[in-house]
Amino acid sequence: MSLSRSSKNPNVLTIPPPVHPTGHLQGEVYLDPQAVVAPGVCLIANPGSHIWVGAGVCLGMGTILHAHGDGIVLENGVIVGAGVLLIGSVRVGAQACIGSASTLYNTCIGPGQVIAPGSLLGDTGRPVAQETTPPPTPSDNGDQRQGDLAPETGPTSSQSNRPPVVGLEYFNQLRITLRTRGVL
């Protein structure tokens, strides 16, 4: 890390913002030079969308911002805890704080608001149809351990009616996708 003198005040040393090399940036992303990004942060803006991170914003370890639609805007001084997931069109007002392991989906948070850890906020925007068949259970022949998934053999009518993937399930799917592409 190299220190440099401020052009406005030569008596002040500045430290470059820490952007961890294992993070992931994709699409139109603006990071203010005074923003702090912890290890393992993924900032993904779909085509036609953007992510804007203001001055003094702190993004906690393992946070994922996945913008689509109008994009994601984090105003100045926002604190985002570890393992937070922001999906879709999200706007977080200045000096707001989002607790760790929270998920925000297509929502706005006002300036100075505090979101409790583990919260799920936002409009999922899709009606959820009830599945008519029970979920598959592992076979009794011992080939699969409890919790393992059987390989899918193709789309079925019940798969098209599944609810949107959010929270920890979304995070795990995205992490697996990034690892198979050699990003993580």
PDB file of C-alpha atoms in Angstrom:
ATOM      1  CA  MET A   1       0.000   0.000   0.000  1.00  0.00           C
ATOM      2  CA  SER A   2       1.370   3.406  -0.892  1.00  0.00           C
ATOM      3  CA  LEU A   3       0.557   6.657   0.837  1.00  0.00           C
ATOM      4  CA  SER A   4       0.285   9.879  -1.122  1.00  0.00           C
ATOM      5  CA  ARG A   5      -0.044  13.536  -0.240  1.00  0.00           C
ATOM      6  CA  SER A   6      -3.390  15.205  -0.811  1.00  0.00           C
ATOM      7  CA  SER A   7      -3.391  17.721  -3.667  1.00  0.00           C
ATOM      8  CA  LYS A   8      -5.682  20.029  -1.647  1.00  0.00           C
ATOM      9  CA  ASN A   9      -3.639  19.892   1.551  1.00  0.00           C
ATOM     10  CA  PRO A  10      -0.018  18.704   1.278  1.00  0.00           C
ATOM     11  CA  ASN A  11       0.135  18.133   5.071  1.00  0.00           C
ATOM     12  CA  VAL A  12      -2.443  15.337   4.844  1.00  0.00           C
ATOM     13  CA  LEU A  13      -1.539  11.809   3.816  1.00  0.00           C
ATOM     14  CA  THR A  14      -4.182   9.826   1.969  1.00  0.00           C
ATOM     15  CA  ILE A  15      -4.566   6.077   1.892  1.00  0.00           C
ATOM     16  CA  PRO A  16      -6.028   4.497  -1.246  1.00  0.00           C
ATOM     17  CA  PRO A  17      -9.378   2.797  -0.690  1.00  0.00           C
ATOM     18  CA  PRO A  18      -8.963  -0.908   0.003  1.00  0.00           C
ATOM     19  CA  VAL A  19     -10.436  -2.949  -2.832  1.00  0.00           C
ATOM     20  CA  HIS A  20      -9.667  -6.600  -2.209  1.00  0.00           C
ATOM     21  CA  PRO A  21      -8.337  -8.500  -5.233  1.00  0.00           C
ATOM     22  CA  THR A  22     -10.786 -11.360  -4.679  1.00  0.00           C
ATOM     23  CA  GLY A  23     -13.794  -9.089  -5.168  1.00  0.00           C
ATOM     24  CA  HIS A  24     -15.743  -9.088  -8.411  1.00  0.00           C
ATOM     25  CA  LEU A  25     -16.848  -6.097 -10.499  1.00  0.00           C
ATOM     26  CA  GLN A  26     -19.006  -6.515 -13.587  1.00  0.00           C
ATOM     27  CA  GLY A  27     -20.923  -3.978 -15.644  1.00  0.00           C
ATOM     28  CA  GLU A  28     -21.360  -0.256 -15.057  1.00  0.00           C
ATOM     29  CA  VAL A  29     -20.083   0.265 -11.493  1.00  0.00           C
ATOM     30  CA  TYR A  30     -19.053   3.578  -9.937  1.00  0.00           C
ATOM     31  CA  LEU A  31     -17.090   3.407  -6.669  1.00  0.00           C
ATOM     32  CA  ASP A  32     -16.258   6.679  -4.955  1.00  0.00           C
ATOM     33  CA  PRO A  33     -12.563   6.817  -4.007  1.00  0.00           C
ATOM     34  CA  GLN A  34     -13.573   7.200  -0.347  1.00  0.00           C
ATOM     35  CA  ALA A  35     -15.695   4.019  -0.324  1.00  0.00           C
ATOM     36  CA  VAL A  36     -14.337   0.972   1.501  1.00  0.00           C
ATOM     37  CA  VAL A  37     -14.820  -2.508   0.043  1.00  0.00           C
ATOM     38  CA  ALA A  38     -14.117  -5.599   2.159  1.00  0.00           C
ATOM     39  CA  PRO A  39     -12.887  -8.962   0.818  1.00  0.00           C
ATOM     40  CA  GLY A  40     -15.238 -11.090  -1.248  1.00  0.00           C
ATOM     41  CA  VAL A  41     -17.618  -8.320  -2.337  1.00  0.00           C
ATOM     42  CA  CYS A  42     -19.399  -8.839  -5.695  1.00  0.00           C
ATOM     43  CA  LEU A  43     -20.755  -5.834  -7.592  1.00  0.00           C
ATOM     44  CA  ILE A  44     -22.691  -6.961 -10.660  1.00  0.00           C
ATOM     45  CA  ALA A  45     -24.691  -4.589 -12.873  1.00  0.00           C
ATOM     46  CA  ASN A  46     -26.733  -6.228 -15.614  1.00  0.00           C
ATOM     47  CA  PRO A  47     -26.675  -4.560 -19.059  1.00  0.00           C
ATOM     48  CA  GLY A  48     -28.695  -1.350 -18.984  1.00  0.00           C
ATOM     49  CA  SER A  49     -28.318  -1.042 -15.221  1.00  0.00           C
ATOM     50  CA  HIS A  50     -25.701   0.473 -12.901  1.00  0.00           C
ATOM     51  CA  ILE A  51     -24.321   0.485  -9.368  1.00  0.00           C
ATOM     52  CA  TRP A  52     -23.376   3.780  -7.722  1.00  0.00           C
ATOM     53  CA  VAL A  53     -21.483   3.702  -4.392  1.00  0.00           C
ATOM     54  CA  GLY A  54     -21.050   7.097  -2.709  1.00  0.00           C
ATOM     55  CA  ALA A  55     -18.347   8.606  -0.508  1.00  0.00           C
ATOM     56  CA  GLY A  56     -17.783   6.998   2.876  1.00  0.00           C
ATOM     57  CA  VAL A  57     -19.780   3.879   2.050  1.00  0.00           C
ATOM     58  CA  CYS A  58     -18.548   0.688   3.731  1.00  0.00           C
ATOM     59  CA  LEU A  59     -19.357  -2.662   2.096  1.00  0.00           C
ATOM     60  CA  GLY A  60     -18.921  -5.591   4.489  1.00  0.00           C
ATOM     61  CA  MET A  61     -17.224  -8.883   3.679  1.00  0.00           C
ATOM     62  CA  GLY A  62     -19.106 -11.167   1.291  1.00  0.00           C
ATOM     63  CA  THR A  63     -21.696  -8.562   0.309  1.00  0.00           C
ATOM     64  CA  ILE A  64     -23.373  -8.966  -3.092  1.00  0.00           C
ATOM     65  CA  LEU A  65     -24.944  -6.119  -5.069  1.00  0.00           C
ATOM     66  CA  HIS A  66     -26.727  -7.419  -8.186  1.00  0.00           C
ATOM     67  CA  ALA A  67     -28.364  -4.553 -10.055  1.00  0.00           C
ATOM     68  CA  HIS A  68     -31.026  -4.767 -12.705  1.00  0.00           C
ATOM     69  CA  GLY A  69     -33.768  -2.361 -13.731  1.00  0.00           C
ATOM     70  CA  ASP A  70     -33.046   1.120 -12.343  1.00  0.00           C
ATOM     71  CA  GLY A  71     -29.898  -0.097 -10.593  1.00  0.00           C
ATOM     72  CA  ILE A  72     -28.496   0.216  -7.078  1.00  0.00           C
ATOM     73  CA  VAL A  73     -27.590   3.529  -5.435  1.00  0.00           C
ATOM     74  CA  LEU A  74     -25.841   3.713  -2.064  1.00  0.00           C
ATOM     75  CA  GLU A  75     -25.725   7.350  -0.974  1.00  0.00           C
ATOM     76  CA  ASN A  76     -22.877   8.840   1.080  1.00  0.00           C
ATOM     77  CA  GLY A  77     -22.033   7.242   4.419  1.00  0.00           C
ATOM     78  CA  VAL A  78     -24.071   4.048   4.052  1.00  0.00           C
ATOM     79  CA  ILE A  79     -22.868   1.070   6.095  1.00  0.00           C
ATOM     80  CA  VAL A  80     -23.617  -2.378   4.646  1.00  0.00           C
ATOM     81  CA  GLY A  81     -22.897  -5.322   6.962  1.00  0.00           C
ATOM     82  CA  ALA A  82     -21.247  -8.613   6.057  1.00  0.00           C
ATOM     83  CA  GLY A  83     -23.152 -11.066   3.884  1.00  0.00           C
ATOM     84  CA  VAL A  84     -25.800  -8.577   2.742  1.00  0.00           C
ATOM     85  CA  LEU A  85     -27.593  -9.180  -0.561  1.00  0.00           C
ATOM     86  CA  LEU A  86     -29.013  -6.247  -2.563  1.00  0.00           C
ATOM     87  CA  ILE A  87     -30.934  -7.323  -5.673  1.00  0.00           C
ATOM     88  CA  GLY A  88     -32.724  -5.376  -8.397  1.00  0.00           C
ATOM     89  CA  SER A  89     -33.527  -1.683  -8.060  1.00  0.00           C
ATOM     90  CA  VAL A  90     -32.389  -0.600  -4.595  1.00  0.00           C
ATOM     91  CA  ARG A  91     -31.781   2.875  -3.213  1.00  0.00           C
ATOM     92  CA  VAL A  92     -30.277   3.371   0.250  1.00  0.00           C
ATOM     93  CA  GLY A  93     -30.332   6.890   1.704  1.00  0.00           C
ATOM     94  CA  ALA A  94     -27.373   8.703   3.233  1.00  0.00           C
ATOM     95  CA  GLN A  95     -26.064   7.456   6.597  1.00  0.00           C
ATOM     96  CA  ALA A  96     -28.351   4.378   6.609  1.00  0.00           C
ATOM     97  CA  CYS A  97     -27.120   1.114   8.105  1.00  0.00           C
ATOM     98  CA  ILE A  98     -28.017  -2.359   6.821  1.00  0.00           C
ATOM     99  CA  GLY A  99     -27.390  -5.181   9.288  1.00  0.00           C
ATOM    100  CA  SER A 100     -25.432  -8.280   8.316  1.00  0.00           C
ATOM    101  CA  ALA A 101     -27.080 -11.210   6.504  1.00  0.00           C
ATOM    102  CA  SER A 102     -29.974  -9.026   5.290  1.00  0.00           C
ATOM    103  CA  THR A 103     -31.600  -9.206   1.864  1.00  0.00           C
ATOM    104  CA  LEU A 104     -33.095  -6.170   0.112  1.00  0.00           C
ATOM    105  CA  TYR A 105     -35.023  -6.728  -3.100  1.00  0.00           C
ATOM    106  CA  ASN A 106     -36.400  -3.832  -5.206  1.00  0.00           C
ATOM    107  CA  THR A 107     -36.789  -1.428  -2.281  1.00  0.00           C
ATOM    108  CA  CYS A 108     -35.816   2.006  -0.963  1.00  0.00           C
ATOM    109  CA  ILE A 109     -34.336   2.700   2.459  1.00  0.00           C
ATOM    110  CA  GLY A 110     -34.608   6.251   3.782  1.00  0.00           C
ATOM    111  CA  PRO A 111     -31.681   8.344   5.002  1.00  0.00           C
ATOM    112  CA  GLY A 112     -30.498   7.388   8.485  1.00  0.00           C
ATOM    113  CA  GLN A 113     -32.623   4.234   8.748  1.00  0.00           C
ATOM    114  CA  VAL A 114     -31.236   1.162  10.511  1.00  0.00           C
ATOM    115  CA  ILE A 115     -32.137  -2.292   9.165  1.00  0.00           C
ATOM    116  CA  ALA A 116     -31.811  -5.123  11.687  1.00  0.00           C
ATOM    117  CA  PRO A 117     -29.458  -8.032  10.889  1.00  0.00           C
ATOM    118  CA  GLY A 118     -31.111 -10.915   9.050  1.00  0.00           C
ATOM    119  CA  SER A 119     -33.919  -8.769   7.626  1.00  0.00           C
ATOM    120  CA  LEU A 120     -35.740  -9.512   4.375  1.00  0.00           C
ATOM    121  CA  LEU A 121     -37.150  -6.366   2.761  1.00  0.00           C
ATOM    122  CA  GLY A 122     -38.700  -5.529  -0.551  1.00  0.00           C
ATOM    123  CA  ASP A 123     -41.199  -6.520  -3.145  1.00  0.00           C
ATOM    124  CA  THR A 124     -40.524  -9.848  -4.777  1.00  0.00           C
ATOM    125  CA  GLY A 125     -42.940  -8.768  -7.513  1.00  0.00           C
ATOM    126  CA  ARG A 126     -44.073 -12.268  -8.503  1.00  0.00           C
ATOM    127  CA  PRO A 127     -47.065 -14.244  -7.339  1.00  0.00           C
ATOM    128  CA  VAL A 128     -46.114 -17.642  -5.995  1.00  0.00           C
ATOM    129  CA  ALA A 129     -48.164 -20.604  -7.197  1.00  0.00           C
ATOM    130  CA  GLN A 130     -48.614 -23.512  -4.807  1.00  0.00           C
ATOM    131  CA  GLU A 131     -46.908 -26.711  -5.912  1.00  0.00           C
ATOM    132  CA  THR A 132     -49.281 -29.639  -6.207  1.00  0.00           C
ATOM    133  CA  THR A 133     -46.688 -32.372  -5.731  1.00  0.00           C
ATOM    134  CA  PRO A 134     -44.544 -32.812  -2.631  1.00  0.00           C
ATOM    135  CA  PRO A 135     -40.812 -32.154  -2.992  1.00  0.00           C
ATOM    136  CA  PRO A 136     -38.660 -35.206  -3.806  1.00  0.00           C
ATOM    137  CA  THR A 137     -37.062 -37.046  -0.911  1.00  0.00           C
ATOM    138  CA  PRO A 138     -33.694 -38.805  -0.975  1.00  0.00           C
ATOM    139  CA  SER A 139     -33.872 -42.455  -1.989  1.00  0.00           C
ATOM    140  CA  ASP A 140     -33.782 -45.078   0.732  1.00  0.00           C
ATOM    141  CA  ASN A 141     -31.058 -47.125  -0.973  1.00  0.00           C
ATOM    142  CA  GLY A 142     -28.251 -45.083   0.585  1.00  0.00           C
ATOM    143  CA  ASP A 143     -27.027 -43.567  -2.700  1.00  0.00           C
ATOM    144  CA  GLN A 144     -27.785 -40.070  -1.468  1.00  0.00           C
ATOM    145  CA  ARG A 145     -27.178 -38.573   1.934  1.00  0.00           C
ATOM    146  CA  GLN A 146     -29.811 -36.418   3.607  1.00  0.00           C
ATOM    147  CA  GLY A 147     -29.853 -32.986   1.926  1.00  0.00           C
ATOM    148  CA  ASP A 148     -28.105 -33.972  -1.318  1.00  0.00           C
ATOM    149  CA  LEU A 149     -29.859 -32.929  -4.492  1.00  0.00           C
ATOM    150  CA  ALA A 150     -30.758 -35.385  -7.218  1.00  0.00           C
ATOM    151  CA  PRO A 151     -29.724 -34.306 -10.714  1.00  0.00           C
ATOM    152  CA  GLU A 152     -32.515 -32.653 -12.651  1.00  0.00           C
ATOM    153  CA  THR A 153     -33.650 -34.494 -15.761  1.00  0.00           C
ATOM    154  CA  GLY A 154     -35.400 -31.565 -17.421  1.00  0.00           C
ATOM    155  CA  PRO A 155     -38.010 -28.921 -16.754  1.00  0.00           C
ATOM    156  CA  THR A 156     -41.312 -29.982 -15.287  1.00  0.00           C
ATOM    157  CA  SER A 157     -44.501 -28.025 -14.832  1.00  0.00           C
ATOM    158  CA  SER A 158     -43.827 -27.617 -11.096  1.00  0.00           C
ATOM    159  CA  GLN A 159     -40.374 -26.078 -11.753  1.00  0.00           C
ATOM    160  CA  SER A 160     -41.844 -23.223 -13.763  1.00  0.00           C
ATOM    161  CA  ASN A 161     -44.033 -22.236 -10.778  1.00  0.00           C
ATOM    162  CA  ARG A 162     -41.223 -22.025  -8.219  1.00  0.00           C
ATOM    163  CA  PRO A 163     -40.892 -18.811  -6.188  1.00  0.00           C
ATOM    164  CA  PRO A 164     -38.048 -16.420  -6.982  1.00  0.00           C
ATOM    165  CA  VAL A 165     -34.686 -17.319  -5.484  1.00  0.00           C
ATOM    166  CA  VAL A 166     -33.654 -14.841  -2.776  1.00  0.00           C
ATOM    167  CA  GLY A 167     -31.519 -14.733   0.334  1.00  0.00           C
ATOM    168  CA  LEU A 168     -29.044 -17.451   1.188  1.00  0.00           C
ATOM    169  CA  GLU A 169     -30.136 -19.706  -1.696  1.00  0.00           C
ATOM    170  CA  TYR A 170     -29.438 -16.880  -4.200  1.00  0.00           C
ATOM    171  CA  PHE A 171     -26.075 -16.164  -2.586  1.00  0.00           C
ATOM    172  CA  ASN A 172     -25.037 -19.837  -2.771  1.00  0.00           C
ATOM    173  CA  GLN A 173     -26.100 -20.175  -6.424  1.00  0.00           C
ATOM    174  CA  LEU A 174     -24.212 -17.010  -7.374  1.00  0.00           C
ATOM    175  CA  ARG A 175     -21.104 -18.135  -5.470  1.00  0.00           C
ATOM    176  CA  ILE A 176     -21.129 -21.522  -7.230  1.00  0.00           C
ATOM    177  CA  THR A 177     -21.578 -19.827 -10.613  1.00  0.00           C
ATOM    178  CA  LEU A 178     -18.663 -17.462  -9.986  1.00  0.00           C
ATOM    179  CA  ARG A 179     -16.429 -20.310  -8.796  1.00  0.00           C
ATOM    180  CA  THR A 180     -17.159 -22.428 -11.904  1.00  0.00           C
ATOM    181  CA  ARG A 181     -16.227 -19.435 -14.069  1.00  0.00           C
ATOM    182  CA  GLY A 182     -12.934 -19.063 -12.190  1.00  0.00           C
ATOM    183  CA  VAL A 183     -13.833 -15.695 -10.637  1.00  0.00           C
ATOM    184  CA  LEU A 184     -13.678 -16.783  -6.982  1.00  0.00           C
TER     185      LEU A 184
END
